[in-house]
Short mmCIF file of N, CA, C and O in Angstrom, two decimals:
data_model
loop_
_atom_site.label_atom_id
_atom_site.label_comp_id
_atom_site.label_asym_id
_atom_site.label_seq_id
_atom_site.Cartn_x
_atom_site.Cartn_y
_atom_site.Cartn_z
N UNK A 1 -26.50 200.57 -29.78
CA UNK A 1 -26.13 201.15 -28.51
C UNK A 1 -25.30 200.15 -27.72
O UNK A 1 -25.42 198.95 -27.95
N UNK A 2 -24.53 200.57 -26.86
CA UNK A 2 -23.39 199.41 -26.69
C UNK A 2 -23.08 200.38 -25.25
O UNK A 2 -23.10 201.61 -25.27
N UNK A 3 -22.77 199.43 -23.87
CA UNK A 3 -22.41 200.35 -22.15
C UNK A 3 -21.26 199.42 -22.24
O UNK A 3 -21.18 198.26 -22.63
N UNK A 4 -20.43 200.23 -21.78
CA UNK A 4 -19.13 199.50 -21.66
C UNK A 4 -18.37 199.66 -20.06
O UNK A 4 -17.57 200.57 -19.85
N UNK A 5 -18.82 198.50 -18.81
CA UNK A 5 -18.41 198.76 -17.34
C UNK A 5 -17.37 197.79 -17.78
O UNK A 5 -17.21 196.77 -18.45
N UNK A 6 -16.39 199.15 -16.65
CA UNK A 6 -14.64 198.71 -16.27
C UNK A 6 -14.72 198.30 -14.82
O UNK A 6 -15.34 198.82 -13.89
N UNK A 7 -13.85 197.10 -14.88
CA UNK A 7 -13.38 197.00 -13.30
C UNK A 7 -12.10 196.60 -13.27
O UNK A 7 -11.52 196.99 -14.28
N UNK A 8 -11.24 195.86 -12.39
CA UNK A 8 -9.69 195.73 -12.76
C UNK A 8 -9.80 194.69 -11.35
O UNK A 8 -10.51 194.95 -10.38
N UNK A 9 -9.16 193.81 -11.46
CA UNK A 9 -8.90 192.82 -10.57
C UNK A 9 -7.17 192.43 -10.26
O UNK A 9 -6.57 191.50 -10.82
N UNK A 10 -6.59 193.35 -9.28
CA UNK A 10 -5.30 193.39 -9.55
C UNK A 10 -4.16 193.64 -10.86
O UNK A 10 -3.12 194.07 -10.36
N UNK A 11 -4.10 193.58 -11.58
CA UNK A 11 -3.28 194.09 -12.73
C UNK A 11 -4.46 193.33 -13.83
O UNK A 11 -4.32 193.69 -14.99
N UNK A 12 -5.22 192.66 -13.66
CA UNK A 12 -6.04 192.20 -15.04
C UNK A 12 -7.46 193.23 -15.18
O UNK A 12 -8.29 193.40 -14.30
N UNK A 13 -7.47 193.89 -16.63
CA UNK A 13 -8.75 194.63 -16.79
C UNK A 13 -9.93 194.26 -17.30
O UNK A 13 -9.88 193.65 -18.36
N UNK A 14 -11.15 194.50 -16.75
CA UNK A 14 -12.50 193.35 -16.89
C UNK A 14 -13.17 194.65 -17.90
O UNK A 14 -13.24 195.86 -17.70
N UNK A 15 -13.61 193.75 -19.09
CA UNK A 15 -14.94 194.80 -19.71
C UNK A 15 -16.00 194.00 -19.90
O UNK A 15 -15.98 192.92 -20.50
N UNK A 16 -17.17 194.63 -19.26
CA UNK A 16 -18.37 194.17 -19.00
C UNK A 16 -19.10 194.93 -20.83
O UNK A 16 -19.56 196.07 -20.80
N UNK A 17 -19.10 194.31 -21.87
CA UNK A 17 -19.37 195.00 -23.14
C UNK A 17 -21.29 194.43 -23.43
O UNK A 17 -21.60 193.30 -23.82
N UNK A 18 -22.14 195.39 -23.15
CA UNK A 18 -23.45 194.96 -22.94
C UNK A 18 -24.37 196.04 -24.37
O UNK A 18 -24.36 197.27 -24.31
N UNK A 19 -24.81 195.55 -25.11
CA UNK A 19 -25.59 195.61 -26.37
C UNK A 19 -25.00 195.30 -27.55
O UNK A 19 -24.96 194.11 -27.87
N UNK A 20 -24.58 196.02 -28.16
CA UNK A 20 -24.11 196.03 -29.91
C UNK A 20 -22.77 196.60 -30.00
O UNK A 20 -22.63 197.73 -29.53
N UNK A 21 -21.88 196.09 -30.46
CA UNK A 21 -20.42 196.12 -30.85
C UNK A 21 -20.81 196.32 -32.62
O UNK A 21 -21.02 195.35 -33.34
N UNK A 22 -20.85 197.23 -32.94
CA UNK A 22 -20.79 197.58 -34.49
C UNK A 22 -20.09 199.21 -34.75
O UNK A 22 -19.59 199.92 -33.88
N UNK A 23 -20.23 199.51 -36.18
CA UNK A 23 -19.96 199.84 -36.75
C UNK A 23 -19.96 201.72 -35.71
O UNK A 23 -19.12 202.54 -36.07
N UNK A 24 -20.62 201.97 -34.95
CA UNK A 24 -21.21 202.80 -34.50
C UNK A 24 -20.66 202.77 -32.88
O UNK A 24 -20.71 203.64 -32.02
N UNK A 25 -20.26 201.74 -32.85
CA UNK A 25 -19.77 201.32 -31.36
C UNK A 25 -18.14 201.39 -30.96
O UNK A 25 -17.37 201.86 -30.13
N UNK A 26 -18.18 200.61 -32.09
CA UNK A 26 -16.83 200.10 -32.10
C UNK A 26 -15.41 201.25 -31.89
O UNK A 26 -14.29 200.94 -31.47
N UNK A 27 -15.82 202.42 -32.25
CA UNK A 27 -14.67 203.53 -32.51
C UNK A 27 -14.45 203.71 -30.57
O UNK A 27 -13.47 203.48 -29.86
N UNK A 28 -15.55 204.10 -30.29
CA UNK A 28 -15.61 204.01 -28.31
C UNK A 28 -14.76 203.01 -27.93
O UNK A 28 -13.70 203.30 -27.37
N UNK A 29 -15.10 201.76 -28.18
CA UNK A 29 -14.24 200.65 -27.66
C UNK A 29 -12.68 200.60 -27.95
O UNK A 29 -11.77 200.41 -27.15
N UNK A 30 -12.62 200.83 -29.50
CA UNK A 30 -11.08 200.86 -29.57
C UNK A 30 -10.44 202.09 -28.66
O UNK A 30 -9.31 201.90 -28.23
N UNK A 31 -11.05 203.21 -28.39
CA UNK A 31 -10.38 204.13 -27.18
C UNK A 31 -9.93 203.27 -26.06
O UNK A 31 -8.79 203.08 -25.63
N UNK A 32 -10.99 202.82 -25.70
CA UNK A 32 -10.90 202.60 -24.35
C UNK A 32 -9.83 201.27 -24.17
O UNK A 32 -9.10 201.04 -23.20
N UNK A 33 -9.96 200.54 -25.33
CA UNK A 33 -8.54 199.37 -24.92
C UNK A 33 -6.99 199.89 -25.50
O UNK A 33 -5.86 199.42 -25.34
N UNK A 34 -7.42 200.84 -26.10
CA UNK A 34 -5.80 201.49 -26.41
C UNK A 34 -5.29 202.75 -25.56
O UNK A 34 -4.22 203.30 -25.83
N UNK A 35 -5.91 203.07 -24.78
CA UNK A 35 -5.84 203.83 -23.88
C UNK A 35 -5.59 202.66 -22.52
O UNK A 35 -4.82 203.15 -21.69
N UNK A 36 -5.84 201.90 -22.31
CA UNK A 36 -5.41 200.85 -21.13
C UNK A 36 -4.23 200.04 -21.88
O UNK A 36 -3.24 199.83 -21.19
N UNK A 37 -4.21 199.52 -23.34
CA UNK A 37 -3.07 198.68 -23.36
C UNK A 37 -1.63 200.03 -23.39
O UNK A 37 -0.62 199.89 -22.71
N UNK A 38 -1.88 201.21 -24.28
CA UNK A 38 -0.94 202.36 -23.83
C UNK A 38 -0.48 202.91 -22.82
O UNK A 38 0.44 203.73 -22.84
N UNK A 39 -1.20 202.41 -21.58
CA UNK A 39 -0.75 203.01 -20.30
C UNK A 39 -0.29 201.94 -19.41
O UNK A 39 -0.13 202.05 -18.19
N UNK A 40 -0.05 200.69 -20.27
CA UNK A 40 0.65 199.20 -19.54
C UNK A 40 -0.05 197.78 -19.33
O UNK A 40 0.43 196.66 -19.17
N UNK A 41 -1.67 198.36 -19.40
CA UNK A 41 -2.52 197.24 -19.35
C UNK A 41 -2.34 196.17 -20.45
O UNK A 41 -2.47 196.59 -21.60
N UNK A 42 -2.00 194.50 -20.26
CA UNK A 42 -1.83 193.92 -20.78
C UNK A 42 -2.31 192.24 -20.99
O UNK A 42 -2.12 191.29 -21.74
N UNK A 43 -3.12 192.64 -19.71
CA UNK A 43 -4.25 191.53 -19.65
C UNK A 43 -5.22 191.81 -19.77
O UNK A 43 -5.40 192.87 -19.18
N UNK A 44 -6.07 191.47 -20.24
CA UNK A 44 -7.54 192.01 -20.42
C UNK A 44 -9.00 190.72 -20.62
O UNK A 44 -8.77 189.96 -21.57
N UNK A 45 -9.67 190.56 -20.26
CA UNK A 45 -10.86 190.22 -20.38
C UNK A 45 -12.39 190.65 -20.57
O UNK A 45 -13.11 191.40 -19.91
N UNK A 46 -12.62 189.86 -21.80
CA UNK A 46 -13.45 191.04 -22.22
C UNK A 46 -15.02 189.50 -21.65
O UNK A 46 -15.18 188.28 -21.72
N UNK A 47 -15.76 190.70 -21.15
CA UNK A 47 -16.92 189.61 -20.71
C UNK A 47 -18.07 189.61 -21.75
O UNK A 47 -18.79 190.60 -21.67
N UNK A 48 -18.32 188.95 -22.45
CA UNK A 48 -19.48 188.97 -23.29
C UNK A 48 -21.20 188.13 -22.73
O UNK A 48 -22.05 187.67 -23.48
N UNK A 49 -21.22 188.16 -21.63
CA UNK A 49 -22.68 187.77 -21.38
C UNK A 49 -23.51 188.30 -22.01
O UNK A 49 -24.20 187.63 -22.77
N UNK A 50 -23.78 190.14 -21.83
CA UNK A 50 -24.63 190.76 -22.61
C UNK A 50 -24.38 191.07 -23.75
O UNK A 50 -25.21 191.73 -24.38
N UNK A 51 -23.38 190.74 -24.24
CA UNK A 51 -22.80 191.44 -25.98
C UNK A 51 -24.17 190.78 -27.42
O UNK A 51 -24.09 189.74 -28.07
N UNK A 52 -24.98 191.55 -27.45
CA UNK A 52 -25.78 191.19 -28.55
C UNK A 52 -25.89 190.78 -30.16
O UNK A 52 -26.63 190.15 -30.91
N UNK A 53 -24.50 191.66 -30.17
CA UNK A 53 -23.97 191.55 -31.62
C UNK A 53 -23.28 192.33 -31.90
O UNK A 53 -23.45 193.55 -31.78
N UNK A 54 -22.00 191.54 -32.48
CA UNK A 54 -20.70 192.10 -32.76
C UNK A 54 -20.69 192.03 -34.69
O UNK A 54 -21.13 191.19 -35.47
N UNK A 55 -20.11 193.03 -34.84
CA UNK A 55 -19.80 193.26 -36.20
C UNK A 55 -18.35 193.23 -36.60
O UNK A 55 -17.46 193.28 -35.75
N UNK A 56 -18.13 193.15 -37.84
CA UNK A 56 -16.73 193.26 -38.16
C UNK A 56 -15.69 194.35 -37.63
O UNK A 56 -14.48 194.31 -37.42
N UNK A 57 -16.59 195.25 -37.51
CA UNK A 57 -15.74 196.90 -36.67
C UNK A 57 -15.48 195.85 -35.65
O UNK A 57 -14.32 195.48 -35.45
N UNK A 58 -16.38 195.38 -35.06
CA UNK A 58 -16.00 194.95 -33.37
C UNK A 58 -14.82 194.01 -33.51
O UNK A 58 -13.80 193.93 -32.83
N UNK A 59 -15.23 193.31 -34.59
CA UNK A 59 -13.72 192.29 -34.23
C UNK A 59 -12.77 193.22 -35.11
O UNK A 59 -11.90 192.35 -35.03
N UNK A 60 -12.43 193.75 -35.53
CA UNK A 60 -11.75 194.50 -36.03
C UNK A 60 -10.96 195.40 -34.81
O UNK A 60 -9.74 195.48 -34.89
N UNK A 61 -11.52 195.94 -33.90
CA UNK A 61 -11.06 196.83 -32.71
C UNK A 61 -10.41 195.19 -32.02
O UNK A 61 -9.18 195.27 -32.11
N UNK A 62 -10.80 193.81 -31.40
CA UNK A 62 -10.62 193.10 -30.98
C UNK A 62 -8.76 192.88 -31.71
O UNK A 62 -7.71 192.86 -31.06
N UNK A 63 -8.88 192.78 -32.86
CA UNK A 63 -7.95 192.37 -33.50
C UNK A 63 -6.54 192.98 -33.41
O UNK A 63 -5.41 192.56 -33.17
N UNK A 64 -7.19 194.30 -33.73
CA UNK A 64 -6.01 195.67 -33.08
C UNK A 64 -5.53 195.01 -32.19
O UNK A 64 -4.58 194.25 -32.39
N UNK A 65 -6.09 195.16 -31.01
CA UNK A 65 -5.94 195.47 -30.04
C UNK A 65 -4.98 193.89 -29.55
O UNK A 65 -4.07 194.13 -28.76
N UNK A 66 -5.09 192.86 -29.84
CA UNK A 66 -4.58 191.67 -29.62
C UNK A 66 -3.15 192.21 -30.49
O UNK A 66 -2.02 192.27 -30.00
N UNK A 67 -3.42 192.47 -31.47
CA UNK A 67 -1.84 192.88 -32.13
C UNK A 67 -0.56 193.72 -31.60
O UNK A 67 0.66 193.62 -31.74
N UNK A 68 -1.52 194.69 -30.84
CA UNK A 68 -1.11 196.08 -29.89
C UNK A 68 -0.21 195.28 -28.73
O UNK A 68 0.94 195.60 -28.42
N UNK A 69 -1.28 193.71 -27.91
CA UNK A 69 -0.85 193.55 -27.07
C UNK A 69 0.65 192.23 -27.68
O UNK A 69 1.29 191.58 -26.86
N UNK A 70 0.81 192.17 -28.74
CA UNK A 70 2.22 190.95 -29.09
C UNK A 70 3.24 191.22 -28.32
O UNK A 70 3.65 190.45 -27.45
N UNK A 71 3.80 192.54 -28.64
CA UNK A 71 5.26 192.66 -28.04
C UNK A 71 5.36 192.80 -26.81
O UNK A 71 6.56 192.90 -26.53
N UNK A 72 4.45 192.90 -25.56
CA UNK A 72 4.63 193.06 -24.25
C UNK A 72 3.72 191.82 -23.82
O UNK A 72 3.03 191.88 -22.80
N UNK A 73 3.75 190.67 -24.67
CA UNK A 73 3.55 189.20 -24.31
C UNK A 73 1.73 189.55 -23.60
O UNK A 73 1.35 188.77 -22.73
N UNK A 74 1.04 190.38 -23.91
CA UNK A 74 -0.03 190.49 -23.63
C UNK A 74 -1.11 189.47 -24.24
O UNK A 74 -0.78 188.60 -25.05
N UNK A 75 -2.54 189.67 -23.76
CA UNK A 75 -3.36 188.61 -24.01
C UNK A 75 -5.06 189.23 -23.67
O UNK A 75 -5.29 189.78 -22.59
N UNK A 76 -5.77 189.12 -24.35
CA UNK A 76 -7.16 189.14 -24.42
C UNK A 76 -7.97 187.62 -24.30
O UNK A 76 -8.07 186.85 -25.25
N UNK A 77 -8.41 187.41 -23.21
CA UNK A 77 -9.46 186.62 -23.10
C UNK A 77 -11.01 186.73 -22.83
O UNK A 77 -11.53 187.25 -21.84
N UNK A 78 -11.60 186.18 -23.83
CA UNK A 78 -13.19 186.16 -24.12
C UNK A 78 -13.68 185.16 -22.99
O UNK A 78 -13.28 184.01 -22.78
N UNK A 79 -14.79 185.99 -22.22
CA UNK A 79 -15.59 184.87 -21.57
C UNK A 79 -17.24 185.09 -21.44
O UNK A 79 -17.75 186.21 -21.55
N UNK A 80 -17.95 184.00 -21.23
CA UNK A 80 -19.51 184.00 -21.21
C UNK A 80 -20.14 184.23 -22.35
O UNK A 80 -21.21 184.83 -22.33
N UNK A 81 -19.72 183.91 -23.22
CA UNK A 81 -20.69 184.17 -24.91
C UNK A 81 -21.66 184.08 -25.14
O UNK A 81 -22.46 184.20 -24.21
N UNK A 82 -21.95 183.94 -25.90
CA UNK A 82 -23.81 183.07 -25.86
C UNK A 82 -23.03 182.64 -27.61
O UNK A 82 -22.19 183.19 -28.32
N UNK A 83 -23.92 181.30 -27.71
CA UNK A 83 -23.89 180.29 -28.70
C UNK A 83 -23.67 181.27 -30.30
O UNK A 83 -22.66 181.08 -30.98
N UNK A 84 -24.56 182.11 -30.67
CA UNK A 84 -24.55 182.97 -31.28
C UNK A 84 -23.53 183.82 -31.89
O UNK A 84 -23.24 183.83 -33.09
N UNK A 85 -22.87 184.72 -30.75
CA UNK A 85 -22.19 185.35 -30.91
C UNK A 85 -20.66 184.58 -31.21
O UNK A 85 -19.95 184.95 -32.15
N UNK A 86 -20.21 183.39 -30.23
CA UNK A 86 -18.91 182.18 -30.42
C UNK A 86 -19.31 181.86 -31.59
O UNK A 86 -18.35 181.32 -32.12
N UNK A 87 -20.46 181.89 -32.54
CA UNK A 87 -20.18 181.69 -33.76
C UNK A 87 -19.53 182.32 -34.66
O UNK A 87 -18.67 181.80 -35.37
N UNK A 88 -19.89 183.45 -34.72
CA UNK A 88 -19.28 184.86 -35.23
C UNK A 88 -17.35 184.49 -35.24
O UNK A 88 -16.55 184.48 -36.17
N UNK A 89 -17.20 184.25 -33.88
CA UNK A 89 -16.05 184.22 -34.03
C UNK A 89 -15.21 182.83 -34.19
O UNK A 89 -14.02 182.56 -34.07
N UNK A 90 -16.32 182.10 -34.48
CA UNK A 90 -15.73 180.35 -34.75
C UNK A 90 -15.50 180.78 -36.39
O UNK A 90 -14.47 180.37 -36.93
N UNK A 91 -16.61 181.74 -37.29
CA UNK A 91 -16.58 181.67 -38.56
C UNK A 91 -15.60 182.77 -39.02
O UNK A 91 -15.04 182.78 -40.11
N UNK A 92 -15.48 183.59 -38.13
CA UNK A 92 -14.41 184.72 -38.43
C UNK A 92 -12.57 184.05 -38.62
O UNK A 92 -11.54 184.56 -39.06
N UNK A 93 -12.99 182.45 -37.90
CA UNK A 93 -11.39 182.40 -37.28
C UNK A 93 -10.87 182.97 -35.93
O UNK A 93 -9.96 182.35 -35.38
N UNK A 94 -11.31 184.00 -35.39
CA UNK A 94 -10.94 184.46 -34.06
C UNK A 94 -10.68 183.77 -32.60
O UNK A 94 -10.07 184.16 -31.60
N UNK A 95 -11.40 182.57 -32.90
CA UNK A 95 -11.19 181.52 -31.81
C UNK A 95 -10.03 181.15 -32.20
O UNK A 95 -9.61 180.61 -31.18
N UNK A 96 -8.96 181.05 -33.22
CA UNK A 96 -8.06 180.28 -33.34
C UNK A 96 -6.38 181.32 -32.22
O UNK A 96 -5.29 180.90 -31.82
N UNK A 97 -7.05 182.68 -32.15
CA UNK A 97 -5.81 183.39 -31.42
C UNK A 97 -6.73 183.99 -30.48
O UNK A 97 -6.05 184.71 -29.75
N UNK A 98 -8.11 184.05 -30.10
CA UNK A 98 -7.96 184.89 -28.71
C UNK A 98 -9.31 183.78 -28.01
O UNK A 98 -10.42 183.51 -28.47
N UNK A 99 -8.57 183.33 -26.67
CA UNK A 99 -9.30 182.00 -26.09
C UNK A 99 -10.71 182.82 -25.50
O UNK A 99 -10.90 183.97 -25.09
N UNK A 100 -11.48 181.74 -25.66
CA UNK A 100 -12.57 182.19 -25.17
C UNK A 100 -13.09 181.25 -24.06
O UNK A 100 -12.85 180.10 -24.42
N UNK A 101 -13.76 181.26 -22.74
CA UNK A 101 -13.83 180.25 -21.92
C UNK A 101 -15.27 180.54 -21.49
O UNK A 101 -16.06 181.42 -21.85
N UNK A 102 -15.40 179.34 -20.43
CA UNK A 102 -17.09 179.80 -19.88
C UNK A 102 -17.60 180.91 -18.80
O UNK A 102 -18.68 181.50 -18.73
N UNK A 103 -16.73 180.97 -18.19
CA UNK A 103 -16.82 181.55 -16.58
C UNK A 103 -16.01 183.18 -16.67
O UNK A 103 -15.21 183.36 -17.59
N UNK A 104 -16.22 184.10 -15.87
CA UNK A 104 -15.34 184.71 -15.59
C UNK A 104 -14.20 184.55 -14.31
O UNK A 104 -13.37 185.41 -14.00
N UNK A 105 -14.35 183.49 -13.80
CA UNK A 105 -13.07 182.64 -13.25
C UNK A 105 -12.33 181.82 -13.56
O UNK A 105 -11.43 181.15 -13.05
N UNK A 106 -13.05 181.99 -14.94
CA UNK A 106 -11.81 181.03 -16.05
C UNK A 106 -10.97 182.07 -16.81
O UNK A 106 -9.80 181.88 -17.12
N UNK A 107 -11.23 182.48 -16.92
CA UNK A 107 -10.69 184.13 -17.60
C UNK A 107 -9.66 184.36 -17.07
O UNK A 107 -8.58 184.24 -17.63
N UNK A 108 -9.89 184.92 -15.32
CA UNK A 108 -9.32 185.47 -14.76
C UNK A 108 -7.98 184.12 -14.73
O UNK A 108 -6.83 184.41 -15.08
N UNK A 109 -8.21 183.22 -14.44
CA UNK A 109 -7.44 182.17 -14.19
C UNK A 109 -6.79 181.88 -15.82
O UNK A 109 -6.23 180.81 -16.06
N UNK A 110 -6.88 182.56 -16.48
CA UNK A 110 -6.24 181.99 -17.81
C UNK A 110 -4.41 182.95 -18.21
O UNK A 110 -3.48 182.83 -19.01
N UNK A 111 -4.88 184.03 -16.81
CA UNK A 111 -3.16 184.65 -16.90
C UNK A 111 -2.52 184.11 -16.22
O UNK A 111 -1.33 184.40 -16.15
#
């Protein structure tokens, strides 16, 4: 089960992504960021405090969606992880193209 709260902070879009990012989840999420990067959204921050566990679907929608954003110089930034989950994406490789920071005022401050 996976709640996904939107907010928008001047042109940058915040997702608050709270339970499970899998296989079951993941199809919801890719709507909802291709439906914002399709309608111009091109900053994005995705907040992972509550994210419990992400699966390959999840980085898989992540991945899209960073690809989606290349040609309009767009950008996805990860913030608040827990140790756990930054592993996932230390072992996936994913830390090497989408930054991940501590704060969500580092986030915001990373466009």
């Amino acid at each position: 089960m996976m709640k996904l709260i939107q907010n928008k902070q001047g042109d940058i879009h915040i997702f608050k992504v709270v339970g499970r990012l899998d296989s079951m989840t993941a199809p919801q999420f890719d709507e909802v960021l291709m439906q914002i990067i399709g309608s111009g959204g091109s900053k994005l921050v995705i907040d992972c405090e509550d994210l419990e566990y992400i699966s390959s679907a999840g980085l898989r929608v992540l991945n899209k969606a960073t690809k989606r954003l290349q040609p309009e110089a767009g950008k996805i930034v990860l913030c608040l992880m827990v140790d756990y989950i930054r592993e996932v994406f230390e072992i996936a490789g994913f830390d090497t193209f989408l930054p991940i920071v501590g704060t969500l005022d580092d986030a915001l401050g990373a466009f």
